[in-house]
C-alpha positions as CSV (number, residue, x, y, z in Angstrom):
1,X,0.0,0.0,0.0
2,X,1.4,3.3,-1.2
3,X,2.3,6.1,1.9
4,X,-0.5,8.4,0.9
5,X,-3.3,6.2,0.7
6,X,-2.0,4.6,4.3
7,X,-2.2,7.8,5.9
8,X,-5.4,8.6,4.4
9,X,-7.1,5.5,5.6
10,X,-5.6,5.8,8.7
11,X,-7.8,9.7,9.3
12,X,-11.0,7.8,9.3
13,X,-10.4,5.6,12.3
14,X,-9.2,8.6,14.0
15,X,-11.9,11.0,12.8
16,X,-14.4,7.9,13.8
17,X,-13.4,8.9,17.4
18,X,-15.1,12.4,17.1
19,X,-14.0,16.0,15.4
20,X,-10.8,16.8,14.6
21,X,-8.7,19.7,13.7
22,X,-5.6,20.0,11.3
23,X,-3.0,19.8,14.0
24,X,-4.5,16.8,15.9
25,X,-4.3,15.1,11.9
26,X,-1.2,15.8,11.5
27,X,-0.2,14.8,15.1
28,X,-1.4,11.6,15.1
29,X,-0.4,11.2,11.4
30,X,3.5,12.2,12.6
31,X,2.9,14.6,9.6
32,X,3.7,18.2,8.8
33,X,0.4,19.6,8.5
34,X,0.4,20.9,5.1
35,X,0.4,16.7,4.3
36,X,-2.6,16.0,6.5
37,X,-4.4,19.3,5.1
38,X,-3.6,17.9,1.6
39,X,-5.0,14.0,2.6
40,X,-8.1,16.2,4.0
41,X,-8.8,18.0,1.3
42,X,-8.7,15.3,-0.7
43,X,-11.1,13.1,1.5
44,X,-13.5,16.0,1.5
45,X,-13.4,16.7,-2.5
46,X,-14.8,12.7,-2.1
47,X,-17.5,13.2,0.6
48,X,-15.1,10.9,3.1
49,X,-14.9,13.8,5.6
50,X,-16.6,17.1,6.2
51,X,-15.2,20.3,7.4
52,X,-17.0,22.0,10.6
53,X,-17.3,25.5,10.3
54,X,-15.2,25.4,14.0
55,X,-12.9,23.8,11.4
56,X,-12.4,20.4,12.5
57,X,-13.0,17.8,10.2
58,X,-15.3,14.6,10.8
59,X,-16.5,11.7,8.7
60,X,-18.8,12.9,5.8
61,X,-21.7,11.3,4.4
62,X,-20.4,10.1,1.8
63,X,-18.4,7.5,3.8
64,X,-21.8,6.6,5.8
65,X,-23.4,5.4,2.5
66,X,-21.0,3.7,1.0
67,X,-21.2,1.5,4.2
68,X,-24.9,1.7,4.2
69,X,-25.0,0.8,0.4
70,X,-22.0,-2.1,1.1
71,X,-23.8,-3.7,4.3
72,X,-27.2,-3.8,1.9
73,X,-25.3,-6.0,-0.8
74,X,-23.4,-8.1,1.7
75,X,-25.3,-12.0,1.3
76,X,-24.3,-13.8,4.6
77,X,-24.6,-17.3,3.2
78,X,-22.2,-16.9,0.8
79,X,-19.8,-15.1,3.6
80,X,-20.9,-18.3,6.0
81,X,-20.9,-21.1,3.7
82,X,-17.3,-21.8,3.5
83,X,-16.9,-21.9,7.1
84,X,-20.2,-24.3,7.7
85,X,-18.3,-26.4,5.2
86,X,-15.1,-26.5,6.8
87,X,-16.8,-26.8,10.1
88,X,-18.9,-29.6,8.6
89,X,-15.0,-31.7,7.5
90,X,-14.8,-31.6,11.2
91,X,-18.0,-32.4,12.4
92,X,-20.1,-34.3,9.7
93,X,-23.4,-33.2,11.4
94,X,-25.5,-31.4,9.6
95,X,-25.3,-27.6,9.2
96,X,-28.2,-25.2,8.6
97,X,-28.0,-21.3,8.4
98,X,-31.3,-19.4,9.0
99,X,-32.8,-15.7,9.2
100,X,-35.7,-13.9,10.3
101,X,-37.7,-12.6,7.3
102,X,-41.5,-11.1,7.7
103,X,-42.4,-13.0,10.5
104,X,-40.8,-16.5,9.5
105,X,-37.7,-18.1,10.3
106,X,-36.3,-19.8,6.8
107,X,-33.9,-21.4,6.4
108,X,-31.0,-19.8,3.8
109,X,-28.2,-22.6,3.5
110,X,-27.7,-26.3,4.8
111,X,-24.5,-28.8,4.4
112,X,-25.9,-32.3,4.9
113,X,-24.7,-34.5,7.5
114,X,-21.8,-37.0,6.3
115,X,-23.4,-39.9,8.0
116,X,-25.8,-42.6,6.6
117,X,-29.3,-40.6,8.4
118,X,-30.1,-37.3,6.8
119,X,-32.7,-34.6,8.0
120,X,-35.5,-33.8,5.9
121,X,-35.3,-30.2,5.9
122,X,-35.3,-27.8,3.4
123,X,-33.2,-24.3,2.1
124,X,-36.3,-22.0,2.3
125,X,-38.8,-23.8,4.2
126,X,-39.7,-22.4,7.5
127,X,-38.6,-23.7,10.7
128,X,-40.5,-24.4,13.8
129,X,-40.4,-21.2,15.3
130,X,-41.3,-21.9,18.6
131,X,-38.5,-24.9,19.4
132,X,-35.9,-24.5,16.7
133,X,-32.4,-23.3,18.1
134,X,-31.7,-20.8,15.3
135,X,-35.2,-19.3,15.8
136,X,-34.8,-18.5,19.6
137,X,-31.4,-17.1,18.8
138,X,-33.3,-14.8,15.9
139,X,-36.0,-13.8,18.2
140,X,-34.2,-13.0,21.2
141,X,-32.1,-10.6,19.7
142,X,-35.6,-8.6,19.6
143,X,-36.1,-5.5,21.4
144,X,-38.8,-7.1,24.5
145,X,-41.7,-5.3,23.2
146,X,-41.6,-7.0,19.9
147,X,-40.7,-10.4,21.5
148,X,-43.4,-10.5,23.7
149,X,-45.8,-9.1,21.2
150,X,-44.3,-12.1,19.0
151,X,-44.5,-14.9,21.9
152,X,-48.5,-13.9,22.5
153,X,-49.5,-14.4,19.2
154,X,-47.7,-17.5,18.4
155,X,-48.9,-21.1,18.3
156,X,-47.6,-24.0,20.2
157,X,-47.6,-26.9,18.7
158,X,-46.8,-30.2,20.8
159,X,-44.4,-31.5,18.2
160,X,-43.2,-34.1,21.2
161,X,-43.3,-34.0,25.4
162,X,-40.2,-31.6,25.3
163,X,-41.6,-28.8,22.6
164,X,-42.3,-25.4,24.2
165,X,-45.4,-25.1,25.4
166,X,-46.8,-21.5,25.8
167,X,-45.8,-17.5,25.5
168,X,-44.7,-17.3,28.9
169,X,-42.4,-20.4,28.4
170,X,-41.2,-19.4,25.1
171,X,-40.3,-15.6,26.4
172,X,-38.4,-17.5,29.1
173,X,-36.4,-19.2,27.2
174,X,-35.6,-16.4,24.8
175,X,-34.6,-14.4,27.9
176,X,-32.2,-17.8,29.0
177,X,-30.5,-17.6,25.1
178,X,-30.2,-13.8,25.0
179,X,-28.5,-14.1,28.2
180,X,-26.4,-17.0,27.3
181,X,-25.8,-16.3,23.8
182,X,-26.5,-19.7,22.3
183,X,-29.7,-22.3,21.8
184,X,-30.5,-25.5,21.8
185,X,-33.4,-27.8,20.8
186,X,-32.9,-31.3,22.6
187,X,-35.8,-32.9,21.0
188,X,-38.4,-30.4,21.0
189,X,-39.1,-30.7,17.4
190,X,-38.5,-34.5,17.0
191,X,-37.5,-36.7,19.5
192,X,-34.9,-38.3,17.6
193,X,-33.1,-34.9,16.7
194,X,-31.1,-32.8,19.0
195,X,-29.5,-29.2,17.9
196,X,-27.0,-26.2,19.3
197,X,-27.1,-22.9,17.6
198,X,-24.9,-20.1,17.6
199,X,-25.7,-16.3,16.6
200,X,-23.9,-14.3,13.6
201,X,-24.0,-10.9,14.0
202,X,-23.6,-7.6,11.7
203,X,-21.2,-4.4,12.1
204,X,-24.2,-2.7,14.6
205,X,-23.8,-5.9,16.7
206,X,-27.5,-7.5,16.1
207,X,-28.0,-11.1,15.2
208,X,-28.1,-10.7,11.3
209,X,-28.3,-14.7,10.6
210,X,-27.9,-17.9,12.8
211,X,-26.1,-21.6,12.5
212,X,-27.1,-24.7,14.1
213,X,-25.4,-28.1,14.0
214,X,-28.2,-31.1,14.2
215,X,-28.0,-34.4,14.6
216,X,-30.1,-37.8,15.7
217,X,-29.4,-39.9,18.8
218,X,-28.5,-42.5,16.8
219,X,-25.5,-40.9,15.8
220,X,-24.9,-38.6,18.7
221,X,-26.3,-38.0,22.0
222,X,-27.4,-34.9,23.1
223,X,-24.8,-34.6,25.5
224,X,-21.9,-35.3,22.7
225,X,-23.4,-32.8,20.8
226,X,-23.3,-30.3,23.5
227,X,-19.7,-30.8,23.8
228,X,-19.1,-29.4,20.3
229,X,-20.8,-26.2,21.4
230,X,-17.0,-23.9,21.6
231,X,-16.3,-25.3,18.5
232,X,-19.7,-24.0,16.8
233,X,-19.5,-20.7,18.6
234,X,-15.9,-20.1,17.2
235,X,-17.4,-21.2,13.7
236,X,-20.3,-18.4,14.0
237,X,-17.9,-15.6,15.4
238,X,-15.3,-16.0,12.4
239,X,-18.6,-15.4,10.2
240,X,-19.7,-12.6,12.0
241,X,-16.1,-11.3,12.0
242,X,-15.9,-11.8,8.0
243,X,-19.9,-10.3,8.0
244,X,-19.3,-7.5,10.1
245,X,-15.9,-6.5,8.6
246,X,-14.3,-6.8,12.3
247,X,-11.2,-9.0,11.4
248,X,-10.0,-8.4,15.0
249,X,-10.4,-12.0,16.7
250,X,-11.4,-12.8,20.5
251,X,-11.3,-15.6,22.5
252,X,-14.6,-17.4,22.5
253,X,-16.3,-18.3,26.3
């Protein structure tokens, strides 16, 4: 990367952090400050910053919808599904990737399992909202008003002895997984089938998307597939890292 350019990325971090005038620029930049005036001018001939009329200089608008107009094209399943591939060499459980869309959680991307019993769902069908892992993650992520408004108006079906049974049940367990920051569905939708999710977030921090690993007792117990539950939480946060455009890693709980 050429000098000039570095230094000009490196004044929108710094203006990020609030207003600033020529000579904190050029202070931070170790510039003189004819260079940072000339890097600011040219970032403000582009809409990338804005001079004040106090004459400090902060990010324009410009800047705001480029990242508005980038974040609008970004498609999370093709972001996630190397990593649910890679995850699924690993694992050979099946993989699903879901969002919250007008009212329904669909599911957007699935890697089948590697072993001889397969699942029978399907990329675009609806899950069951009120026991599925990646739906609780989805809906917890909700402001409270909106979940319980959500929870009240929902059905319950009793898929098996384990499903969720009613709003106050179901807000309870959205309040457990926002806390927590990870689901599960030990056979609330089939008996057979057990599943851990994990939450993928955008740049504002809100669950954009979310990935569960399934897989049936026969394979797996439920406490087996528990124990893969760091591994599927580091999986979702190097999506959300790649989603968000945060390449800065952390250590996963």
């Amino acid at each position: 990367m050429s000098q000039t350019v570095d230094r000009a990325l490196r004044i929108l971090p710094l203006l990020a952090e609030g207003p600033a005038n020529l000579e904190q620029v050029a202070t931070r930049l170790d510039v003189h400050k004819s260079t940072a005036l000339r890097l600011l001018r040219t970032l403000h001939e582009h809409g990338m910053v804005y001079r004040q009329e106090d004459q400090r200089y902060r990010l324009g608008a410009r800047l705001f919808a480029l990242a508005q107009q980038a974040m609008e094209t970004l498609d999370v399943r093709e972001i996630a599904h190397p990593h649910l591939l890679a995850l699924n060499e690993k694992i050979g459980h099946t993989i699903h990737l879901a969002v919250y869309e007008e009212g329904e959680v669909v599911y957007i991307d699935k890697v089948e399992s590697r072993y001889p019993v397969r699942m029978y769902s399907r990329i675009g069908k609806p899950v069951a909202i009120t026991v599925a892992a990646v739906a609780k993650l989805l809906l917890a992520d909700l402001p409270e008003a909106e979940r319980r408004s959500i929870a009240e108006r929902l059905e319950y079906p009793k898929y098996t002895a384990k499903s969720t049974p009613d709003a106050a049940a179901f807000l309870a367990e959205l309040l457990r997984v926002r806390e927590q920051g990870w689901a599960t569905d030990l056979g609330g939708h089939e008996e057979s089938i057990n599943c851990v999710g994990a939450p993928i977030r955008g740049a504002d921090g809100r669950i954009a998307a979310a990935m569960s690993v399934s897989a049936p007792n026969v394979v797996v117990t439920a406490d087996e597939l528990l124990k893969l539950r760091p591994l599927i939480l580091r999986t979702a946060e190097a999506i959300s890292r790649e989603y968000s455009g945060n390449t800065v890693s952390k250590d996963t709980p």
